[in-house]
Coordinates of C-alpha atoms in Angstrom, one line a residue:
M135 CA -13.3 17.8 2.6
T136 CA -12.8 19.0 -0.9
S137 CA -12.8 16.7 -4.0
R138 CA -9.6 15.7 -5.8
P139 CA -8.2 18.2 -8.3
L140 CA -9.2 18.0 -11.9
A141 CA -5.8 16.6 -12.9
T142 CA -6.4 13.5 -10.8
A143 CA -9.7 12.8 -12.5
L144 CA -8.1 13.3 -16.0
A145 CA -5.2 11.1 -15.1
V146 CA -7.6 8.3 -14.1
L147 CA -9.7 8.7 -17.3
A148 CA -6.5 8.8 -19.4
L149 CA -5.3 5.5 -17.9
L150 CA -8.7 3.8 -18.5
A151 CA -8.7 5.0 -22.1
A152 CA -5.1 3.8 -22.6
A153 CA -5.6 0.4 -21.1
A154 CA -5.1 -1.2 -24.5
C155 CA -2.0 0.8 -25.4
G156 CA 1.7 0.1 -24.9
G157 CA 4.3 2.0 -22.9
S158 CA 5.8 5.3 -23.9
E159 CA 8.1 8.0 -22.5
T160 CA 7.8 11.7 -22.5
N161 CA 10.1 14.6 -21.3
A162 CA 8.5 18.0 -20.9
P163 CA 8.4 21.2 -18.8
S164 CA 6.1 21.1 -15.9
E165 CA 2.6 19.7 -16.4
A166 CA 1.9 16.4 -14.6
L167 CA -0.4 14.2 -12.6
P168 CA -1.0 14.4 -8.9
M169 CA -0.9 11.1 -6.9
P170 CA -0.7 8.1 -2.3
E171 CA 1.7 5.8 -0.9
S172 CA 0.2 2.4 -1.5
G173 CA -3.2 0.8 -1.7
R174 CA -5.8 -0.8 -3.8
A175 CA -6.6 0.3 -7.3
M176 CA -10.1 1.6 -7.9
P177 CA -12.4 -1.3 -9.0
S178 CA -12.6 -1.7 -12.7
G179 CA -15.5 0.3 -14.1
A180 CA -15.8 2.6 -11.0
A181 CA -16.2 6.2 -11.8
P182 CA -13.6 8.8 -10.7
P183 CA -14.6 11.4 -8.3
P184 CA -16.4 14.5 -9.7
A185 CA -14.0 17.1 -11.0
R186 CA -14.1 20.8 -10.1
E187 CA -12.8 23.9 -11.8
E188 CA -9.3 24.8 -10.8
S189 CA -7.0 27.6 -11.8
A190 CA -3.4 26.9 -12.8
A191 CA -2.2 28.3 -9.5
A192 CA -4.7 26.4 -7.3
G193 CA -3.2 25.2 -4.1
D194 CA -6.2 23.6 -2.4
R195 CA -5.3 20.4 -0.6
A196 CA -7.8 17.5 -0.5
T197 CA -6.3 16.2 2.7
T198 CA -3.5 17.2 5.0
R199 CA -0.4 14.9 5.4
A200 CA -1.5 14.1 8.9
E201 CA -4.9 13.0 7.6
A202 CA -3.2 10.9 4.9
E203 CA -1.2 9.0 7.5
E204 CA -4.0 8.6 10.1
P205 CA -5.6 5.1 10.0
G206 CA -9.1 5.3 8.6
A207 CA -8.6 8.8 7.4
T208 CA -11.1 10.2 4.8
R209 CA -8.4 10.0 2.2
S210 CA -8.4 6.2 2.3
Q211 CA -12.0 6.4 1.0
D212 CA -11.0 8.4 -2.0
T213 CA -10.9 5.7 -4.7
A214 CA -9.0 7.9 -7.2
A215 CA -6.1 8.4 -4.7
E216 CA -6.0 4.7 -4.0
Q217 CA -4.3 4.0 -7.3
I218 CA -1.7 6.7 -7.0
S219 CA 1.7 6.4 -5.2
T220 CA 3.8 9.5 -4.5
F221 CA 7.2 9.9 -2.8
S222 CA 10.2 12.1 -2.7
L223 CA 13.4 10.7 -4.3
D224 CA 16.1 9.3 -2.0
V225 CA 19.7 8.7 -2.9
D226 CA 20.8 7.7 0.7
T227 CA 22.8 4.5 1.1
A228 CA 23.8 4.7 4.7
S229 CA 21.4 1.9 5.9
Y230 CA 23.1 -0.6 3.6
G231 CA 26.6 0.5 4.5
Y232 CA 26.0 0.4 8.2
S233 CA 24.2 -3.0 8.0
R234 CA 27.2 -4.4 6.2
R235 CA 29.5 -3.2 8.9
L236 CA 27.3 -4.8 11.6
L237 CA 27.1 -8.1 9.7
D238 CA 30.8 -8.2 9.3
E239 CA 31.1 -7.9 13.1
G240 CA 28.7 -10.8 13.6
R241 CA 25.7 -8.6 14.6
L242 CA 22.3 -8.2 13.0
P243 CA 21.0 -4.7 12.3
E244 CA 18.0 -3.5 14.2
P245 CA 14.9 -3.9 11.9
G246 CA 14.1 -0.2 12.3
R247 CA 17.4 0.8 10.8
V248 CA 16.9 -1.3 7.6
R249 CA 15.6 0.8 4.7
P250 CA 15.0 -1.3 1.6
E251 CA 15.4 1.6 -0.8
E252 CA 18.9 2.3 0.5
F253 CA 19.9 -1.3 -0.1
V254 CA 18.6 -1.2 -3.7
N255 CA 20.2 2.2 -4.4
S256 CA 23.6 1.0 -3.3
F257 CA 24.0 -1.0 -6.5
A258 CA 24.8 0.0 -10.1
Q259 CA 21.9 0.1 -12.5
D260 CA 21.4 -0.3 -16.2
Y261 CA 19.3 2.8 -17.0
A262 CA 20.0 4.9 -20.1
E263 CA 21.2 8.5 -19.3
P264 CA 19.3 11.5 -20.6
E265 CA 20.9 13.8 -23.1
D266 CA 20.0 16.9 -21.1
D267 CA 20.3 17.8 -17.4
G268 CA 17.0 16.1 -16.5
F269 CA 16.0 12.5 -15.9
T270 CA 15.3 9.5 -18.0
V271 CA 12.4 7.3 -16.7
H272 CA 12.8 3.6 -17.0
M273 CA 10.1 1.0 -16.3
D274 CA 10.2 -2.8 -16.5
G275 CA 8.7 -5.7 -14.6
A276 CA 8.4 -9.4 -14.3
R277 CA 5.7 -11.9 -13.2
T278 CA 6.4 -13.7 -9.9
P279 CA 5.4 -17.0 -8.4
G280 CA 1.9 -16.6 -7.1
N281 CA -1.6 -15.9 -8.2
G282 CA -1.3 -13.0 -10.7
T283 CA 1.5 -11.2 -8.9
A284 CA 4.3 -9.2 -10.5
L285 CA 7.2 -6.9 -9.5
L286 CA 7.5 -3.5 -11.3
R287 CA 10.6 -1.4 -11.3
V288 CA 10.7 2.4 -11.7
G289 CA 14.2 3.7 -12.5
L290 CA 15.3 7.3 -12.7
Q291 CA 18.7 8.4 -14.0
T292 CA 20.5 11.6 -14.3
R293 CA 23.4 12.3 -16.7
R294 CA 27.0 11.9 -15.6
V295 CA 29.5 14.8 -15.8
A296 CA 33.2 14.6 -16.4
A297 CA 35.3 15.8 -13.5
E298 CA 36.7 18.6 -15.5
S299 CA 33.2 19.7 -16.6
R300 CA 31.5 20.0 -13.2
R301 CA 30.9 23.3 -11.6
P302 CA 33.3 24.6 -8.9
A303 CA 32.7 23.4 -5.4
N304 CA 32.8 25.3 -2.1
L305 CA 33.1 22.6 0.5
T306 CA 33.0 23.1 4.3
F307 CA 34.1 20.0 6.1
V308 CA 32.5 19.8 9.6
V309 CA 34.5 17.0 11.4
D310 CA 33.5 15.3 14.7
V311 CA 36.5 15.1 16.9
S312 CA 34.6 14.1 20.1
G313 CA 35.6 11.4 22.5
S314 CA 33.5 8.8 20.7
M315 CA 35.6 9.3 17.6
G316 CA 38.5 7.9 19.6
E317 CA 37.4 4.4 18.6
P318 CA 40.4 2.7 16.9
G319 CA 40.4 3.6 13.2
R320 CA 37.4 6.0 13.3
L321 CA 39.1 9.4 13.1
D322 CA 41.9 7.8 11.0
L323 CA 39.3 6.8 8.5
V324 CA 37.9 10.3 8.4
R325 CA 41.3 11.8 7.8
E326 CA 41.9 9.3 5.0
A327 CA 38.6 10.2 3.4
L328 CA 39.4 13.9 3.5
H329 CA 42.9 13.4 2.1
R330 CA 41.4 11.4 -0.8
L331 CA 38.9 14.2 -1.5
V332 CA 41.5 17.0 -1.4
D333 CA 43.6 15.1 -3.9
Q334 CA 40.6 15.0 -6.4
L335 CA 39.6 18.6 -6.2
G336 CA 40.2 21.0 -9.2
P337 CA 41.6 24.5 -9.4
G338 CA 38.3 26.2 -9.1
D339 CA 37.3 24.4 -5.8
R340 CA 37.7 25.7 -2.3
V341 CA 37.8 24.0 1.1
S342 CA 37.3 25.0 4.7
V343 CA 37.6 22.8 7.8
V344 CA 35.6 23.1 11.1
A345 CA 36.2 20.7 14.0
F346 CA 33.8 20.2 16.9
S347 CA 33.7 18.4 20.2
G348 CA 32.4 20.4 23.2
Q349 CA 32.8 23.6 21.1
A350 CA 33.4 24.3 17.4
E351 CA 36.7 25.6 16.0
V352 CA 37.6 26.8 12.5
V353 CA 40.7 24.8 11.7
L354 CA 41.1 26.3 8.2
A355 CA 39.2 29.2 6.6
M356 CA 38.0 28.8 3.0
T357 CA 41.2 28.0 1.0
P358 CA 41.7 27.3 -2.7
A359 CA 42.2 23.6 -3.5
T360 CA 45.4 24.4 -5.3
E361 CA 47.0 25.0 -1.8
R362 CA 47.0 21.2 -1.2
E363 CA 49.8 21.3 1.4
R364 CA 47.8 23.6 3.7
L365 CA 44.6 21.5 3.2
H366 CA 46.4 18.2 4.0
A367 CA 48.1 19.8 7.0
A368 CA 44.8 21.0 8.4
V369 CA 43.4 17.5 8.0
D370 CA 46.4 16.1 9.9
R371 CA 45.8 18.5 12.8
L372 CA 42.4 16.9 13.6
A373 CA 42.6 15.2 17.0
V374 CA 40.2 13.6 19.4
Q375 CA 38.9 15.8 22.2
Q376 CA 35.8 15.6 24.4
S377 CA 32.0 15.6 24.2
T378 CA 29.9 15.9 21.0
N379 CA 28.3 19.3 20.4
L380 CA 26.9 18.6 17.0
E381 CA 24.8 21.7 17.0
A382 CA 27.8 24.0 17.6
G383 CA 29.7 22.2 14.8
L384 CA 26.9 22.7 12.2
I385 CA 26.3 26.3 13.3
Q386 CA 29.9 27.2 12.8
G387 CA 30.2 25.2 9.6
Y388 CA 27.2 26.8 8.0
A389 CA 28.4 30.2 9.1
V390 CA 31.7 29.6 7.2
A391 CA 29.9 28.3 4.2
A392 CA 27.6 31.3 4.1
E393 CA 30.5 33.8 4.4
S394 CA 32.2 32.3 1.3
F395 CA 29.0 31.5 -0.7
L396 CA 29.4 31.6 -4.4
P397 CA 26.2 31.6 -6.6
S398 CA 28.1 29.9 -9.5
A399 CA 29.5 27.1 -7.3
A400 CA 28.1 24.0 -5.6
N401 CA 28.0 25.1 -1.9
R402 CA 28.0 22.1 0.4
V403 CA 28.6 21.3 4.0
I404 CA 30.1 17.8 4.5
L405 CA 29.5 16.5 8.0
L406 CA 31.7 13.6 9.1
S407 CA 30.4 12.1 12.4
D408 CA 29.1 9.1 14.2
G409 CA 25.9 11.1 14.8
L410 CA 26.0 10.6 18.6
A411 CA 25.2 14.1 19.9
N412 CA 25.3 14.5 23.7
T413 CA 25.9 18.3 24.2
G414 CA 24.1 21.4 23.0
D415 CA 20.6 20.9 21.4
T416 CA 20.3 17.1 21.7
T417 CA 16.5 17.2 21.1
W418 CA 17.4 17.5 17.3
Q419 CA 14.6 19.8 16.3
G420 CA 16.7 22.9 16.7
I421 CA 19.5 21.4 14.7
L422 CA 17.1 20.2 12.0
D423 CA 15.5 23.7 11.7
R424 CA 18.9 25.3 11.3
V425 CA 19.9 22.8 8.6
A426 CA 16.6 23.3 6.7
E427 CA 17.0 27.1 6.8
A428 CA 20.5 26.8 5.3
A429 CA 19.2 24.5 2.6
G430 CA 16.7 27.2 1.6
K431 CA 19.8 29.4 0.9
K432 CA 21.2 26.8 -1.5
I433 CA 23.8 25.4 0.9
T434 CA 23.3 21.6 0.8
L435 CA 24.5 18.9 3.3
L436 CA 26.2 15.6 2.9
C437 CA 26.2 13.4 6.0
V438 CA 29.1 10.9 6.1
G439 CA 28.6 8.4 8.9
V440 CA 31.4 6.5 10.6
G441 CA 31.9 4.3 13.6
R442 CA 30.8 1.0 15.2
E443 CA 28.0 2.8 17.1
Y444 CA 26.3 5.1 14.8
G445 CA 23.4 7.6 15.2
D446 CA 21.6 6.5 12.0
E447 CA 18.3 8.2 12.7
L448 CA 19.8 11.7 13.4
M449 CA 22.1 11.6 10.4
E450 CA 19.3 10.5 8.1
Q451 CA 17.1 13.3 9.3
L452 CA 19.9 15.9 8.9
A453 CA 20.4 14.8 5.3
D454 CA 16.7 15.0 4.6
N455 CA 16.3 18.5 6.1
G456 CA 19.6 19.7 4.6
D457 CA 18.7 18.9 1.0
G458 CA 21.4 16.3 0.9
A459 CA 22.2 12.6 1.3
A460 CA 23.5 10.3 4.0
V461 CA 26.2 7.7 3.3
Y462 CA 28.1 5.4 5.6
V463 CA 31.9 4.9 5.3
G464 CA 33.2 1.8 7.0
S465 CA 36.4 1.2 5.2
A466 CA 39.1 2.8 3.0
D467 CA 37.3 1.3 0.0
D468 CA 34.1 3.1 1.0
A469 CA 36.0 6.4 1.3
R470 CA 37.5 5.9 -2.2
K471 CA 34.0 5.2 -3.7
V472 CA 32.4 8.3 -2.1
F473 CA 35.2 10.8 -2.5
V474 CA 37.1 9.6 -5.6
E475 CA 34.9 7.5 -7.9
Q476 CA 31.7 9.4 -7.2
L477 CA 33.2 12.9 -6.6
A478 CA 31.0 14.8 -9.0
T479 CA 27.9 13.1 -7.6
T480 CA 29.1 13.7 -4.1
V481 CA 29.6 17.5 -4.4
D482 CA 27.2 18.6 -7.2
L483 CA 23.5 18.7 -8.0
R484 CA 21.4 17.9 -11.0
A485 CA 17.9 18.3 -9.4
R486 CA 16.3 19.9 -6.4
D487 CA 13.1 18.8 -4.7
A488 CA 12.7 15.8 -7.0
K489 CA 9.5 13.7 -6.5
A490 CA 8.0 10.7 -8.2
Q491 CA 4.5 9.5 -8.8
V492 CA 3.1 6.3 -10.2
V493 CA -0.5 6.0 -11.4
F494 CA -1.8 2.4 -11.6
N495 CA -4.4 1.4 -14.2
P496 CA -7.4 0.1 -12.1
S497 CA -8.6 -2.1 -14.9
A498 CA -5.3 -4.1 -14.8
V499 CA -3.9 -3.6 -11.3
E500 CA -6.0 -4.8 -8.3
S501 CA -3.5 -3.6 -5.6
Y502 CA 0.1 -2.6 -5.1
R503 CA 2.8 -2.2 -2.4
L504 CA 5.8 0.2 -2.6
I505 CA 8.9 -1.5 -1.1
G506 CA 10.5 0.9 1.4
Y507 CA 10.4 4.7 1.1
E508 CA 8.2 4.7 4.3
N509 CA 9.6 8.1 5.5
R510 CA 9.7 9.5 2.0
R511 CA 6.0 9.2 1.1
I512 CA 4.1 12.3 0.5
A513 CA 0.5 13.4 -0.1
A514 CA -0.7 13.1 -3.7
E515 CA -1.5 16.8 -4.0
D516 CA 2.0 17.7 -2.8
F517 CA 3.6 16.4 -6.0
R518 CA 3.1 19.6 -8.0
D519 CA 3.4 21.9 -5.0
D520 CA 7.0 23.1 -5.6
A521 CA 7.1 24.6 -2.1
R522 CA 6.9 21.0 -0.7
D523 CA 10.3 19.4 -0.1
G524 CA 11.6 16.6 -2.3
G525 CA 14.9 14.9 -2.7
E526 CA 18.2 16.2 -4.1
V527 CA 19.9 14.2 -6.9
G528 CA 23.4 14.7 -8.2
P529 CA 24.9 13.9 -11.7
G530 CA 25.1 10.3 -12.6
H531 CA 22.7 9.2 -9.8
S532 CA 20.1 6.5 -10.2
V533 CA 17.1 6.1 -8.0
T534 CA 15.1 2.9 -8.0
A535 CA 11.7 2.0 -6.6
L536 CA 10.1 -1.5 -6.6
Y537 CA 6.4 -2.2 -6.5
E538 CA 4.8 -5.6 -5.7
V539 CA 1.5 -5.7 -7.5
R540 CA -1.5 -8.0 -7.9
L541 CA -2.8 -8.1 -11.4
R542 CA -6.4 -8.6 -12.3
G543 CA -7.3 -11.7 -14.3
G544 CA -6.5 -11.3 -17.9
A545 CA -4.8 -7.9 -17.3
S546 CA -3.7 -6.3 -20.5
G547 CA -2.8 -2.9 -21.9
Q548 CA -1.2 -0.2 -19.8
L549 CA -0.4 -1.1 -16.2
A550 CA 1.1 2.1 -14.8
T551 CA 2.6 5.5 -15.6
A552 CA 5.6 6.9 -13.7
T553 CA 6.3 10.6 -13.6
V554 CA 9.3 12.4 -12.1
R555 CA 9.1 16.2 -11.3
W556 CA 12.2 18.2 -10.2
Q557 CA 13.5 21.8 -10.1
D558 CA 16.6 23.1 -11.7
P559 CA 19.2 23.6 -9.0
D560 CA 19.9 27.2 -10.0
S561 CA 16.8 28.7 -11.5
R562 CA 14.3 26.5 -9.6
A563 CA 12.4 26.1 -12.9
P564 CA 10.3 22.9 -12.6
A565 CA 10.3 20.1 -15.3
E566 CA 8.9 16.6 -15.7
A567 CA 9.5 13.3 -17.5
A568 CA 7.3 10.3 -17.7
R569 CA 7.0 6.7 -19.0
S570 CA 4.3 4.0 -19.1
L571 CA 4.6 0.2 -18.8
A572 CA 2.2 -2.2 -20.5
A573 CA 1.3 -5.7 -19.4
G574 CA 2.9 -7.1 -22.5
E575 CA 6.3 -5.7 -21.5
L576 CA 6.4 -7.9 -18.3
A577 CA 9.0 -10.7 -18.4
E578 CA 7.2 -14.0 -17.9
S579 CA 9.8 -15.1 -15.2
L580 CA 11.7 -13.0 -12.8
W581 CA 14.8 -15.2 -12.8
K582 CA 14.8 -16.1 -16.5
G583 CA 13.4 -13.1 -18.4
A584 CA 14.2 -10.0 -16.4
S585 CA 17.5 -8.1 -16.8
P586 CA 20.4 -9.1 -14.4
R587 CA 20.3 -5.6 -12.8
F588 CA 16.6 -5.9 -12.1
Q589 CA 17.2 -9.3 -10.5
V590 CA 20.0 -7.7 -8.3
D591 CA 17.5 -5.1 -7.2
V592 CA 15.0 -7.7 -6.2
V593 CA 17.7 -9.7 -4.3
A594 CA 18.8 -6.5 -2.5
A595 CA 15.2 -5.5 -1.6
G596 CA 14.5 -9.1 -0.5
F597 CA 17.5 -9.1 1.7
A598 CA 16.3 -5.9 3.4
E599 CA 12.9 -7.3 3.9
Y600 CA 14.3 -10.5 5.4
L601 CA 16.4 -8.4 7.9
R602 CA 13.3 -6.4 8.8
T603 CA 10.7 -9.3 9.1
R604 CA 12.6 -12.6 8.7
E605 CA 10.1 -13.4 6.0
G606 CA 10.5 -14.1 2.3
F607 CA 9.9 -11.6 -0.4
A608 CA 8.0 -12.1 -3.7
G609 CA 7.9 -15.8 -3.0
V610 CA 11.6 -16.1 -2.5
T611 CA 13.2 -17.5 0.7
S612 CA 16.5 -16.3 2.2
D613 CA 18.3 -19.4 1.0
E614 CA 17.1 -18.7 -2.6
L615 CA 18.2 -15.1 -2.3
A616 CA 21.7 -16.2 -1.5
T617 CA 21.7 -18.6 -4.5
H618 CA 20.5 -16.0 -6.9
A619 CA 23.0 -13.4 -5.5
T620 CA 25.8 -15.9 -6.1
R621 CA 24.6 -16.5 -9.7
L622 CA 24.2 -12.8 -10.4
A623 CA 27.7 -12.0 -9.1
G624 CA 29.0 -14.2 -11.9
S625 CA 26.8 -12.9 -14.7
T626 CA 27.4 -9.2 -13.7
E627 CA 31.0 -9.6 -12.7
D628 CA 30.3 -7.0 -10.0
P629 CA 32.2 -7.3 -6.8
A630 CA 29.4 -5.5 -5.0
V631 CA 27.0 -8.3 -5.9
S632 CA 29.5 -10.9 -4.7
E633 CA 29.6 -9.0 -1.4
L634 CA 25.8 -9.0 -1.3
A635 CA 25.8 -12.8 -1.6
R636 CA 28.3 -13.1 1.2
L637 CA 26.3 -10.8 3.5
I638 CA 23.1 -12.8 2.8
A639 CA 24.8 -16.0 3.8
R640 CA 26.3 -14.2 6.9
A641 CA 22.9 -13.0 8.0
T642 CA 21.2 -16.3 7.6
S643 CA 23.9 -17.9 9.7
L644 CA 23.2 -15.4 12.5
T645 CA 19.4 -16.0 12.6

């Protein structure tokens, strides 16, 4: 097993040297720190592993991903890696949207379908936007009830773009019209979502429509958005048919998208489905491989889930492999949010293969836990490997990660440094931005000193953890979560937070 790269050792030494310094933010072209998922910080005073010479193009890996995930793997003994957390960015929100649908029907979501990061990323944030097309990195935190514990928040934000300023979009709608879409209101909701999107498109945009059941059919070839009557008529022709051959639908959809590909446009396939494939390649791997291949040709995927019964796992994996995102639309209001209010974010990109790393200062942080992101965690050495897949982020998107940390007695100086690395969506040129957080920047009380939006994030994450484990989070019970959500709904004047309070109360009544 090879030793950690020189950059890791330098990162550790830099943190130790900076232990008495405050936080700072940097924005630069690509040079960063490598980093694991969660663990225990290296004991104070322990030496980092010996460094080795490495060229700028060195691609040696200290451990494979399989080794990193295997219990008792050698990597767990690498003390330098134990203070490094690495994950690809995730802008999916489908887990929260579908959980909301189930709770409104009086059902609790299955614990395995609850992903805390998607709950948190469903809410508005308070991060400053960058002046350029990269990211700002935000870090804050608060001490929590307990023996030397705290919550840290890492927030990443891209710059919004006005509707008239975004790049043209080549959109291929792939619409599920199988028998399962015959559930009352399901296909109707899809039609309404598409009508809303068509009405928002600009003169430079183009749209095609593919429908699939047992087979796939091109309902409308690529058509300028200015021909709205033709587009609306094609949407109205969508009707429920038979079985669900998702593979055939995606193959046809990507073929249409490839034929009309424009290098200067945002080329995106938008899949609207319940994700319940029962015909064609239902093993998924063949479908996922085709989607990944198309993503490599700069055709991205947006998965829009609908329906009372929903194939959450397949839709999430499709989005991950297709360089896209997964959202769930359960109402007309959801459709309006995705296809009207967030149109630029829905159809365009700011960053490809975006990843985040957090290095914890071992002299101040004894241990840490990343909340959620279980299926987004990557090996430390993959952070700067631009061939390794990351997440895709659109304009105006925010991504939030929460860490639960145990501080060492008398912890002071720098606690952690967060770095985001991404590629330009067109040129693939890599860039990075970073920020540090000092112990003195922690709020003394989560509910009194932290910002309202930070508190909302904690409530959302705590709600997800309760649905997964029926246990409290950061020393807060489910009843206290509901109380804080109600209070925050008033201070933020945010209807989404009011809804969160209602859902927490609903969930506790069902358990």
